[in-house]
Coordinates of C-alpha atoms and ligand atoms in Angstrom, one line a residue:
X115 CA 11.9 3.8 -32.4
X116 CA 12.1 0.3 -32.3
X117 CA 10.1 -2.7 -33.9
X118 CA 6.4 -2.6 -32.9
X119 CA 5.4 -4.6 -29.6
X120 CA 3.6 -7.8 -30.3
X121 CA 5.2 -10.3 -27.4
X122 CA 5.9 -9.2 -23.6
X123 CA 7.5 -11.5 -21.2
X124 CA 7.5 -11.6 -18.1
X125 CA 9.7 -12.6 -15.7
X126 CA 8.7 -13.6 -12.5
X127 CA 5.2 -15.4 -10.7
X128 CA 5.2 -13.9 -7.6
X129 CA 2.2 -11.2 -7.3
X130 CA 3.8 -8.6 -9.0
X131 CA 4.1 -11.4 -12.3
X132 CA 1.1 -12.4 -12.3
X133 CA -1.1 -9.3 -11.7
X134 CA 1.0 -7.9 -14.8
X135 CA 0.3 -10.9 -16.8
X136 CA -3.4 -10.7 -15.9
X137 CA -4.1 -7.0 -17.0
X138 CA -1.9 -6.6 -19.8
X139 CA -3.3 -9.4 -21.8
X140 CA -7.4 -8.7 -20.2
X141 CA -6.6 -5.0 -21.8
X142 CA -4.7 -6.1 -24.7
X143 CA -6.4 -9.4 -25.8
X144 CA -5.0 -10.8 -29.1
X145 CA -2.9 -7.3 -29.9
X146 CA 0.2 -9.1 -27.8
X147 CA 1.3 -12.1 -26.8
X148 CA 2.3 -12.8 -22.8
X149 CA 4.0 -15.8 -21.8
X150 CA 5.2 -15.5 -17.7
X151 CA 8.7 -17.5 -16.8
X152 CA 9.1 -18.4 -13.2
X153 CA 10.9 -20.7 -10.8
X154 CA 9.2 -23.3 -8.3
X155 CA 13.2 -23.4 -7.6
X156 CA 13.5 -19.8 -6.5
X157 CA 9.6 -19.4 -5.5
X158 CA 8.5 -15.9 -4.3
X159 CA 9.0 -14.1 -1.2
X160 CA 5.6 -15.0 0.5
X161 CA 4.7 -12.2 2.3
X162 CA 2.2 -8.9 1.4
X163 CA -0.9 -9.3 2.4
X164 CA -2.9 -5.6 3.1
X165 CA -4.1 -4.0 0.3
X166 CA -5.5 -0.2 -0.3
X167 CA -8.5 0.5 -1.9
X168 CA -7.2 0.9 -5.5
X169 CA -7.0 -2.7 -5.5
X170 CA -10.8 -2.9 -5.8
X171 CA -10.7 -1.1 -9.2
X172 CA -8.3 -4.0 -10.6
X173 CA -10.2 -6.4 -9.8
X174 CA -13.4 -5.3 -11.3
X175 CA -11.0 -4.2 -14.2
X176 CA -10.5 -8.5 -14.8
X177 CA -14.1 -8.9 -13.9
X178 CA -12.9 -11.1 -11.2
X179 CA -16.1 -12.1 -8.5
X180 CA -15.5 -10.6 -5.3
X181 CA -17.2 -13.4 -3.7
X182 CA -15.2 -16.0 -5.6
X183 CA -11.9 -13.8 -4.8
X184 CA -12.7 -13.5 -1.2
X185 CA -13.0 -17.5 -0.8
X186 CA -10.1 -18.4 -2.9
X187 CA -7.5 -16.4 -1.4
X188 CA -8.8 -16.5 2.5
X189 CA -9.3 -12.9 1.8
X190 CA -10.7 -10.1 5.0
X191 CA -12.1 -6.6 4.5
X192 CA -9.4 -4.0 5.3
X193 CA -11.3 -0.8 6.7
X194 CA -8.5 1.1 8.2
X195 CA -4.6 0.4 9.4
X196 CA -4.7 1.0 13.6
X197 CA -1.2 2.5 14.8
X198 CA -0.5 1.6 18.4
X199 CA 2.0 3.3 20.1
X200 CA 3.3 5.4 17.4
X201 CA 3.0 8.3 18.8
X202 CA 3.5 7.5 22.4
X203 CA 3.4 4.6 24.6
X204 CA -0.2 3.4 25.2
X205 CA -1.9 6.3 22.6
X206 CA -3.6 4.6 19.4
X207 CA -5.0 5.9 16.5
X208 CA -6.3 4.7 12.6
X209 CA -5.4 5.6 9.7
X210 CA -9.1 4.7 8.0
X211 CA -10.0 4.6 4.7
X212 CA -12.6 7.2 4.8
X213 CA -12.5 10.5 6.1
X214 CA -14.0 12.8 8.8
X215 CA -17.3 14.7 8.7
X216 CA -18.1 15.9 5.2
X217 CA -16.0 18.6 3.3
X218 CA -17.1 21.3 1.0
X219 CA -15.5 21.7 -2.4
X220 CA -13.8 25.0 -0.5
X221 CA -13.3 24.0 2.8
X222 CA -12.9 20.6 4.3
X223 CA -14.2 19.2 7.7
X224 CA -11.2 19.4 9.6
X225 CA -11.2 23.3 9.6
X226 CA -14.8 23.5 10.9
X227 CA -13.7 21.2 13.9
X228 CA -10.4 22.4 14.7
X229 CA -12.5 25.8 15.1
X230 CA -14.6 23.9 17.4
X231 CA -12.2 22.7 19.3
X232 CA -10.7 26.3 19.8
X233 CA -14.3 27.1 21.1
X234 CA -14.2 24.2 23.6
X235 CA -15.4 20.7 21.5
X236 CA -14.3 17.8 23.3
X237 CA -14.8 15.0 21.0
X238 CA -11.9 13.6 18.5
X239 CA -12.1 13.8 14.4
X240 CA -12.5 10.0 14.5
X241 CA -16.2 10.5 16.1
X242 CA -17.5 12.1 12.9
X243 CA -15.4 9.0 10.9
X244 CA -17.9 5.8 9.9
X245 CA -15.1 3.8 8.9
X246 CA -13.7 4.1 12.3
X247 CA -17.2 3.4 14.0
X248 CA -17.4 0.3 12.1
X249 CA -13.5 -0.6 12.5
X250 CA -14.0 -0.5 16.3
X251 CA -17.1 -2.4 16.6
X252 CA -15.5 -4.7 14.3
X253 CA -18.8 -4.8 11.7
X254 CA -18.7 -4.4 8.1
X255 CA -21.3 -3.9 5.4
X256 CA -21.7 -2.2 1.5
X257 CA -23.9 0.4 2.7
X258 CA -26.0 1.0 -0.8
X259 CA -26.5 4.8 0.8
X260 CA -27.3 7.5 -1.8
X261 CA -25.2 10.4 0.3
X262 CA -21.4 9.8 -0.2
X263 CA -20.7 11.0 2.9
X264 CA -21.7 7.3 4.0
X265 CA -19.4 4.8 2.1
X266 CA -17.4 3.0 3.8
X267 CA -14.3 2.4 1.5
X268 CA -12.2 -0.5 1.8
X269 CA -9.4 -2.9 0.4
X270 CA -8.9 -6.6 1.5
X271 CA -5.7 -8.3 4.0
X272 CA -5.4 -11.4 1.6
X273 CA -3.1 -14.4 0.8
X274 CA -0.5 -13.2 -1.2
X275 CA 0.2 -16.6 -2.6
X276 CA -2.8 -17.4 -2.8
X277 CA -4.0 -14.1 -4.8
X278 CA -0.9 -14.9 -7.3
X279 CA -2.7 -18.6 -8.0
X280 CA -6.1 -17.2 -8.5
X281 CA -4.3 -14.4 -11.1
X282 CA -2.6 -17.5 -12.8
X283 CA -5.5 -19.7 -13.0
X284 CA -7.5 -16.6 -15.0
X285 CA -4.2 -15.5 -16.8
X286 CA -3.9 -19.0 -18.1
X287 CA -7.8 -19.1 -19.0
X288 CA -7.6 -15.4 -21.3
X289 CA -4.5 -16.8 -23.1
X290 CA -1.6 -16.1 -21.2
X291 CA 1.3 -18.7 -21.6
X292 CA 3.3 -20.1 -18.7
X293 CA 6.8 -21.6 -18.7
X294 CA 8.6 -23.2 -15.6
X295 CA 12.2 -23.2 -15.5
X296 CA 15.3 -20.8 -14.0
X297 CA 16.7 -17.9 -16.3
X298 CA 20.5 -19.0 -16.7
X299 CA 21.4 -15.8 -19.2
X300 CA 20.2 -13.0 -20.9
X301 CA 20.9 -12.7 -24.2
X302 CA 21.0 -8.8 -25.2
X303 CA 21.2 -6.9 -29.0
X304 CA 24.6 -5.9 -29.0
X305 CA 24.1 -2.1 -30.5
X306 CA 21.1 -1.0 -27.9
X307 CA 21.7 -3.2 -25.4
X308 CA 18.1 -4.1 -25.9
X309 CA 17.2 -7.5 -24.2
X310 CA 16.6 -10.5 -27.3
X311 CA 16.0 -13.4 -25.3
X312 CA 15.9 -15.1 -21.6
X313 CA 17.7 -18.7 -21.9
X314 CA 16.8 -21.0 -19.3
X315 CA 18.6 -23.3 -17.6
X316 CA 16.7 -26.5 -19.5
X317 CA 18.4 -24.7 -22.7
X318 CA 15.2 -23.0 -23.9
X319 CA 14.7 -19.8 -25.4
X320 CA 12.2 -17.0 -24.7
X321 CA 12.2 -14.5 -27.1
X322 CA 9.9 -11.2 -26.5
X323 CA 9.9 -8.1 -27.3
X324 CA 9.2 -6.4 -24.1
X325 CA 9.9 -7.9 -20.6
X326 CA 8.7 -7.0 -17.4
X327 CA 10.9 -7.9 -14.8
X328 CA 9.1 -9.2 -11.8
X329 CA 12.0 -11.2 -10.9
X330 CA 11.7 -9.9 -7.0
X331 CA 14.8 -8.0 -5.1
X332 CA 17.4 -9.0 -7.3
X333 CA 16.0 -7.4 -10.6
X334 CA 17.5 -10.2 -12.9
X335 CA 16.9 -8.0 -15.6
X336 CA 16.5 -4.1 -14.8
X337 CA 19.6 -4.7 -12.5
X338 CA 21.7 -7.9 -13.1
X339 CA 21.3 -7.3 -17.0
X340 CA 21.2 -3.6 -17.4
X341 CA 22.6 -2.1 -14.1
X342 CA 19.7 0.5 -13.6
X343 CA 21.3 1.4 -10.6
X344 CA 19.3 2.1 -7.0
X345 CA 18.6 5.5 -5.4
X346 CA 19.1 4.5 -1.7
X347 CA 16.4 5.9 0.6
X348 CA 17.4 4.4 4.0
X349 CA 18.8 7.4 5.8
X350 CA 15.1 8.0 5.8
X351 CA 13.1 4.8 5.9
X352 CA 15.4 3.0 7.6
X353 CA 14.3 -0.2 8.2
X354 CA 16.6 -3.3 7.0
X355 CA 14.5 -6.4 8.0
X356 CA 11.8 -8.2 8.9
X357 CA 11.3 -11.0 10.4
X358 CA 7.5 -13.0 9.4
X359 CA 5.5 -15.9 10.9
X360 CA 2.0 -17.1 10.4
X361 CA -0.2 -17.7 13.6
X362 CA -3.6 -19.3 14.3
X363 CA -6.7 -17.4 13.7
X364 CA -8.1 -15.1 16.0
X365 CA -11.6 -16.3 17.1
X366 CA -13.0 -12.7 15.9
X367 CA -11.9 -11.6 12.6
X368 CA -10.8 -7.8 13.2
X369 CA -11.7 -5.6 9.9
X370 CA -8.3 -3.8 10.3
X371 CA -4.3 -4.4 10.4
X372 CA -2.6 -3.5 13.5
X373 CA 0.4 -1.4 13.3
X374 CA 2.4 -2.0 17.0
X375 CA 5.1 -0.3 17.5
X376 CA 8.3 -1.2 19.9
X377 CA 11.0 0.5 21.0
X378 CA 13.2 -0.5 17.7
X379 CA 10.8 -1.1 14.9
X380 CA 7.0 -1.8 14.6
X381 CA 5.0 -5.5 13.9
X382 CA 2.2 -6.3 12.0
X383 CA -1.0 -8.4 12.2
X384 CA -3.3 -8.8 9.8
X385 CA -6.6 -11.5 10.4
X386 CA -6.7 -13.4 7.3
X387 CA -9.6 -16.4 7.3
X388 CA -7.4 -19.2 8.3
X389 CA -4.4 -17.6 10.4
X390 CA -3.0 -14.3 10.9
X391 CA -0.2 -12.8 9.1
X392 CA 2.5 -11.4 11.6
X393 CA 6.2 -9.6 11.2
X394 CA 8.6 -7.1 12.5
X395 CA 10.0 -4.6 10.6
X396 CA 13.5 -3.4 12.1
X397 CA 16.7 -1.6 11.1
X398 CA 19.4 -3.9 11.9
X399 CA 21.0 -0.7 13.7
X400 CA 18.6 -0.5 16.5
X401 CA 17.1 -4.5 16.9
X402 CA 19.8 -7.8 16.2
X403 CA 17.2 -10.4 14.4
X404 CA 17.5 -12.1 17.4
X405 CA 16.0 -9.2 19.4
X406 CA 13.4 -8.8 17.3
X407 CA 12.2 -12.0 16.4
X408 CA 12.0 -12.6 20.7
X409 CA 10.1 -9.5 20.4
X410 CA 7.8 -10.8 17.5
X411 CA 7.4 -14.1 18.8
X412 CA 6.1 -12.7 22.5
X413 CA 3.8 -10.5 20.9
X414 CA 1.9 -12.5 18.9
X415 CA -1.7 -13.2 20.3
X416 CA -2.3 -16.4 18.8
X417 CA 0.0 -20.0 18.4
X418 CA 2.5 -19.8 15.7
X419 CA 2.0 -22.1 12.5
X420 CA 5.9 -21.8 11.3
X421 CA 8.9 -20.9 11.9
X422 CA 9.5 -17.1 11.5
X423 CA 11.5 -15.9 8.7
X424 CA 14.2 -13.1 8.0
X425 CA 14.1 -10.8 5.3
X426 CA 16.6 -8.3 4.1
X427 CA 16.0 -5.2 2.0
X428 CA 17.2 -1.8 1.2
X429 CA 14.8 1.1 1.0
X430 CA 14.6 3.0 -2.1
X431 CA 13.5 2.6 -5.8
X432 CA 15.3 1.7 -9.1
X433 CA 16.8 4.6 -11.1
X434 CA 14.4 4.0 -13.7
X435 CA 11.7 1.7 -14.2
X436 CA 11.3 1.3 -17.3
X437 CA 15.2 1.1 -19.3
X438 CA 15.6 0.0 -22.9
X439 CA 12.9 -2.6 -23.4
X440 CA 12.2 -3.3 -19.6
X441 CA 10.0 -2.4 -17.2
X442 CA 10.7 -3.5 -13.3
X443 CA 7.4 -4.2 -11.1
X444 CA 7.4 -5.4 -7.7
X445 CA 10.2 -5.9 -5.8
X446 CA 12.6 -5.3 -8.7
X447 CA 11.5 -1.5 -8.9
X448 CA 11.8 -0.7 -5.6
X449 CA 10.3 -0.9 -1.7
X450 CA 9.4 1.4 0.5
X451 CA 8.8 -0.7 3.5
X452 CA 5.1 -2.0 4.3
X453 CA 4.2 0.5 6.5
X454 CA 1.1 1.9 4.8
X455 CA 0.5 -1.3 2.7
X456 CA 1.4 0.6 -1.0
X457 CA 3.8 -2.2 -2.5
X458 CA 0.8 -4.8 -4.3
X459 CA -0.3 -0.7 -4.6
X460 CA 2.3 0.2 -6.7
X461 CA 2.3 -3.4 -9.2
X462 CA -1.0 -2.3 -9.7
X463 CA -0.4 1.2 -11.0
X464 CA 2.9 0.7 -12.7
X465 CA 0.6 -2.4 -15.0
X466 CA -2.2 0.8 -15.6
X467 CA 0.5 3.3 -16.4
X468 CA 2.2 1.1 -18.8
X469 CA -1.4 0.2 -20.6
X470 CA -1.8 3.9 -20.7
X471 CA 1.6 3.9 -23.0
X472 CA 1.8 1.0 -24.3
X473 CA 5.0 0.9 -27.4
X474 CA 2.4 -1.2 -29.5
X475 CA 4.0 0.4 -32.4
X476 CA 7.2 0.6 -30.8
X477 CA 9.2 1.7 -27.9
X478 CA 10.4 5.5 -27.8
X479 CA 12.3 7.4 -25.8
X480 CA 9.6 10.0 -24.7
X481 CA 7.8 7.5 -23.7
X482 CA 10.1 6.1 -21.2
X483 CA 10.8 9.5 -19.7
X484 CA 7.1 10.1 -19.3
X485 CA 6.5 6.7 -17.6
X486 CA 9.6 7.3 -15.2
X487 CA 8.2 10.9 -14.3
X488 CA 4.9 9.4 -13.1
X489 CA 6.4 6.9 -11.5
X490 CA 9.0 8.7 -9.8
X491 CA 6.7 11.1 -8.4
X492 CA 4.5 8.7 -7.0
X493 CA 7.5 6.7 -5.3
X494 CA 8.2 10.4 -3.7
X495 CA 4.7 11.0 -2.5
X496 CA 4.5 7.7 -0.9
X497 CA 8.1 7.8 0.5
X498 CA 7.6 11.1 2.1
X499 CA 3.8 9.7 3.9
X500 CA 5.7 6.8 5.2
X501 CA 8.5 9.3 6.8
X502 CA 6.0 11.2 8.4
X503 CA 4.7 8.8 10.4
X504 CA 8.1 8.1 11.9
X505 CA 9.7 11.5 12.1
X506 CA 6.6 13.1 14.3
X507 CA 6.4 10.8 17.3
X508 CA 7.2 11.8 21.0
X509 CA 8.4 9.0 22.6
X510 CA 11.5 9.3 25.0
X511 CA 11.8 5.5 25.7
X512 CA 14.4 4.6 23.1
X513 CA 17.1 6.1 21.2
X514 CA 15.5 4.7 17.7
X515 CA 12.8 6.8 18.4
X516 CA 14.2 9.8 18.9
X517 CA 16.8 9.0 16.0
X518 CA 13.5 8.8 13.9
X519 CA 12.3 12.4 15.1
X520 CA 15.7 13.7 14.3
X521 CA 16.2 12.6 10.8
X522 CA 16.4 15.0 8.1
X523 CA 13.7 14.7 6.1
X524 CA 13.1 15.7 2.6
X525 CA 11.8 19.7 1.8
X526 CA 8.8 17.9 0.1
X527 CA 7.5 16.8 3.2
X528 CA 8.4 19.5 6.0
X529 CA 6.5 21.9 3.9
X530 CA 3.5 19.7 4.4
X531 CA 4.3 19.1 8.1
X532 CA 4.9 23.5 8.5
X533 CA 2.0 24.2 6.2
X534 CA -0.4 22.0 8.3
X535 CA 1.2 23.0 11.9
X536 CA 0.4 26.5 11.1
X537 CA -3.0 26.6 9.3
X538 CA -4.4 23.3 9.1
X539 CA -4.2 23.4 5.3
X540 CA -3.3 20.3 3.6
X541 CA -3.3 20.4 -0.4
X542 CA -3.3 17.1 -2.6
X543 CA -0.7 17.5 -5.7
X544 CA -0.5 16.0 -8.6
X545 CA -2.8 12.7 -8.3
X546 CA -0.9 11.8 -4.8
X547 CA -2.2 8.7 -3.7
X548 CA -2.9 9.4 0.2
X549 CA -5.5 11.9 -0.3
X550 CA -6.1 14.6 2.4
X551 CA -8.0 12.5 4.7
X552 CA -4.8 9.9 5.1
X553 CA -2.8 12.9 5.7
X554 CA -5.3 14.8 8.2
X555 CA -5.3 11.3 10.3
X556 CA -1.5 10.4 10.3
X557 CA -0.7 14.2 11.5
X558 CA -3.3 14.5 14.1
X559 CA -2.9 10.7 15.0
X560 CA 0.6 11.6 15.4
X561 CA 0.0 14.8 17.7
X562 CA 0.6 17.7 15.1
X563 CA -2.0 20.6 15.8
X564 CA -2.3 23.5 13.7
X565 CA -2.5 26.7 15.1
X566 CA -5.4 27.9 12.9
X567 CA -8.0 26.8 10.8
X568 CA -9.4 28.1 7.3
X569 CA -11.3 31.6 8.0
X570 CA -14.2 29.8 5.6
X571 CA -15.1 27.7 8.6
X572 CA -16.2 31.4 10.5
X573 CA -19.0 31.5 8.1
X574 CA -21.0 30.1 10.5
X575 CA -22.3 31.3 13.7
X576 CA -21.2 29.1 16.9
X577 CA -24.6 27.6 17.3
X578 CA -24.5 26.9 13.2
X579 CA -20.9 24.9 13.9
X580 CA -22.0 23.0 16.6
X581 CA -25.2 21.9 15.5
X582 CA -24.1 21.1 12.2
X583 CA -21.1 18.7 14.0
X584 CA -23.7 17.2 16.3
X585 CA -25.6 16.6 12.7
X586 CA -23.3 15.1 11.4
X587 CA -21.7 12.9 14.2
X588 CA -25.2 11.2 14.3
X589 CA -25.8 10.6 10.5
X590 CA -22.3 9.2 10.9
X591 CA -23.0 7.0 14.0
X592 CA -26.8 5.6 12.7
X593 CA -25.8 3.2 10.3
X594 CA -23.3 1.5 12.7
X595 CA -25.6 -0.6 14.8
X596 CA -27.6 -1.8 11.6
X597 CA -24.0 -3.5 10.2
X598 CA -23.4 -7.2 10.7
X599 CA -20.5 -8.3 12.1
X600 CA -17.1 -8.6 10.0
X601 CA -17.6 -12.5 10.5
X602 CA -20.9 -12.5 9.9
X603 CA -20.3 -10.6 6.3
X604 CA -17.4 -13.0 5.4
X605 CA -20.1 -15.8 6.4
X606 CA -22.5 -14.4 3.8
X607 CA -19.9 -13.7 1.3
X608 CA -18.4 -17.5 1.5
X609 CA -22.3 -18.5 1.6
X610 CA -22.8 -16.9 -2.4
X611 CA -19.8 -17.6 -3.5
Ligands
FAD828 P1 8.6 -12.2 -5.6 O1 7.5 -12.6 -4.8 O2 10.0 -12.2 -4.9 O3 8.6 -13.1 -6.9 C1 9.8 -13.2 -7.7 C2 9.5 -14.2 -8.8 O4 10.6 -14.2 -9.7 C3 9.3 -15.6 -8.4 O5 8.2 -16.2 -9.0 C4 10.6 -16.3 -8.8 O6 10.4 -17.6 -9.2 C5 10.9 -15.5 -10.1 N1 12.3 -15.5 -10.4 C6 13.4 -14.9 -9.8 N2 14.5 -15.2 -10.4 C7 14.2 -16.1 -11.4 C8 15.0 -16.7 -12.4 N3 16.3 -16.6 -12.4 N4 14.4 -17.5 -13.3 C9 13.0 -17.7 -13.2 N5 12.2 -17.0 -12.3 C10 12.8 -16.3 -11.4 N6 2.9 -5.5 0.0 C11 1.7 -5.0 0.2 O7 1.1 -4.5 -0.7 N7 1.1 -5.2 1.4 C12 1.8 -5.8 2.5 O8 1.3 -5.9 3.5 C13 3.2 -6.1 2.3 N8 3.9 -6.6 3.3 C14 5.2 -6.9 3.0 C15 6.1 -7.3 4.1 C16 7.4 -7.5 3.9 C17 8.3 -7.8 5.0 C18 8.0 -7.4 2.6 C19 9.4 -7.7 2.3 C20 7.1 -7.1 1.5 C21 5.8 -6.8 1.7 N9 5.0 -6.4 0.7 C22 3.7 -6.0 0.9 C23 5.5 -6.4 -0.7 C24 5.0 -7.6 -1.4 O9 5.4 -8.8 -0.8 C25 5.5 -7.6 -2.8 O10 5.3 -6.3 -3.4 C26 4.8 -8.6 -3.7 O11 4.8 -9.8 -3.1 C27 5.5 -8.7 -5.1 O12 6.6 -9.4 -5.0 P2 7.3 -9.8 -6.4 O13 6.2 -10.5 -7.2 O14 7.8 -8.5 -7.0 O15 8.5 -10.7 -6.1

């Protein structure tokens, strides 16, 4: 045990620094102090802009104004992610963030309409999916609906830098204490190896007692300093790089991101209010960043603002995320590619796991271990969701993609894919983060069919099943013509705000 918490540091503004700044010192008021250290010199990476829905919760956890929120950081509603040629060539699905029909505590939807579909139903899981409806109409609304079977969940696409000056402004108004200047050294306690102090390059000293290291990639401190060490994950997410460039707005403000895939990596685009956020994400095996920014830069739908930039990074996690008397968020802790949009994701519940076990009193050992359990688990439950989408795919076109459908993939995850192919079953475990909606839609969407369905969903006659669907495919359709457009609620939200 060591001395009791009062000061944390951290180390880095990107988002990861500042959304760690802003909710440990909202939860932890006058119990510690928080003083953040960045760089304008080094600045932050500049990219990251679709959320999940968790993100939601954190906000109203600071008590920030959505309207104000959605103004300040040119922020759209994120409904659902739409892959485009991921399975083959032309085909198109979404990942949404609601879910099918309406489940049962014993038996979800998906069983009562794959049995349907055994009995001759021609219509696709998505039809009995509101988020969907709306997605594709491109409308958006809070439905106040007193049956949950009609929300409509749904995160934001924001601007990341943006988002990290509206967290500093409020961090800076609850207390929090900013310095400017480049870390030149760390100064450690010699016996635990413990870090003492940061000393800048100006020659001043921060002293804390716990740092957080959202120094980005490098991990100035959980790396450079105490040499965690990296498990490498890219013999199965292997992407490398990306290559990023902001374009004009689109004239109609799409409530989803895009997903496009090529035939050596996939590109994003995500409608923010005042341009669109666009990349490529590639492994340097199958695209040269030539290739892929000619790829990038012929695909985009609206007039570049910038020249694109390339970014390099290994797939994988940190060893440990917390070690001695740091924690590494962001970057530093690890990346599992932006596929699914989980990286802002995981800031946020590495800050709500560390307020859960705070050291106030001081920083133990069992501690540590339980925080790097958690975390590791939710890094594998993540990992193996991304994979999927990659390793079930059935296009011929290019060798990447049939690299990707060949890939040994860990035991965690074929279990899943085997359980699902042959009953339709799919189980959440331990507080996964992709509940069994995300997983239902990413297998289907990706062309798995399971052979059978749960024998609950033959408690009903044929007539039963089929009226019930047709029931519910129309409470799910009604509220979709009474939505306003995505532009028009943005219009409404920047009018109250
Ligand atoms: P950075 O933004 O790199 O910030 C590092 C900070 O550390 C900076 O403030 C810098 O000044 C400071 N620093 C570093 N060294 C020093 C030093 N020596 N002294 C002082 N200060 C220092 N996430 C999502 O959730 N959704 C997405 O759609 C998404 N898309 C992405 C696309 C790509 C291609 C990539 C690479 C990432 C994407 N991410 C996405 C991840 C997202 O960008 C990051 O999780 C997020 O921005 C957090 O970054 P960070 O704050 O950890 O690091």
């Amino acid at each position: 045990m060591n001395n009791a918490v009062k000061k944390v540091v951290v180390l880095g503004g990107g988002t990861s620094g500042w959304m760690s700044a802003a909710f440990l010192k909202k939860m932890f008021t006058d119990q510690v102090d928080v003083e953040l250290v960045e760089s304008d010199a080094i600045g932050t990476i500049g990219v990251g802009e679709a959320t999940i829905p968790p993100i939601r919760l954190f906000n109203n956890v600071l008590g920030i104004n959505e309207a104000e929120f959605i103004k300040e950081t040119k922020a759209t509603i994120k409904l659902a992610i739409k892959f485009e040629n991921w399975k083959n060539v032309g085909e198109s699905y979404y990942h949404t963030f609601g879910s099918a029909g309406k489940s049962n505590p014993f038996c979800h939807f998906h069983h009562y309409y794959y049995r349907a579909k055994q009995l001759g139903l021609d219509k696709s899981l998505w039809d009995y999916d509101l988020n969907y409806l709306a997605a594709q109409s491109g409308k958006f609304a809070q439905i106040k609906a007193q049956d949950p079977v009609l929300d409509v969940p749904f995160a934001y696409h924001f601007d990341a830098g943006l988002y990290a000056k509206f967290l500093r402004k409020f961090s800076e108004n609850l207390g929090v204490k900013r310095t400017e200047g480049m870390v030149d050294s760390v100064e450690q306690n010699r016996e635990s190896g413990f870090i003492k102090k940061l000393i800048l390059k100006s020659g001043q000293v921060i002293e804390g007692d716990l740092f957080i290291d959202c120094s980005g990639f490098k991990g100035l401190l959980i790396q450079e300093t105490l040499a965690t060490g990296f498990e490498d994950w890219s013999h199965w997410l292997q992407s490398d790089s990306a290559v990023a460039v902001p374009s004009e707005r689109l004239e109609k403000t799409l409530p989803y991101t895009r997903s496009i895939a090529h035939a050596g990596g996939w590109q994003w685009r995500i409608p923010l209010q005042h341009r669109n956020g666009n990349g490529i994400v590639f492994s340097q095996r199958h695209y040269t960043p030539d290739q892929a920014t000619d790829i990038l830069m012929s695909n985009l739908d609206t007039k570049p603002l910038a020249d694109p930039m390339l970014i390099r990074f290994t797939t994988g996690r940190r060893r440990k995320q917390w070690n001695k008397n740091v924690i590494a968020v962001g970057l530093s802790s690890g990346f599992l590619e932006p596929l699914e949009s989980t990286s802002i994701h995981l800031i946020q519940s590495a800050v709500v796991r560390l307020a859960h076990l705070f050291p106030h009193q001081g920083i133990n050992e069992s501690d540590i271990a339980e925080y790097n359990k958690q975390s590791d688990i939710e890094y594998q439950q993540i990992r193996d969701f991304i994979i999927l989408h990659y390793v079930v795919n059935e296009r011929t076109d290019s060798r990447y993609w049939q690299d990707m459908r060949e890939m040994d993939i860990p035991d965690s995850l074929r279990h899943k894919i085997e359980l699902f192919k042959a009953s339709g079953r799919i189980f959440r475990e331990q507080n996964d983060l992709f509940l069994e909606s995300s997983w239902l839609q990413v297998m289907a969407g990706q062309g798995l069919e399971p052979q059978d369905y749960n024998a609950l969903a033959n408690q009903l006659t044929e007539q039963q099943l089929m009226d019930m669907l047709n029931r519910i495919e129309t409470i799910k359709k009604e509220p979709v013509s009474q939505l306003p457009s995505h532009d028009e609620f943005l219009q409404s939200i920047m009018n109250r705000a």
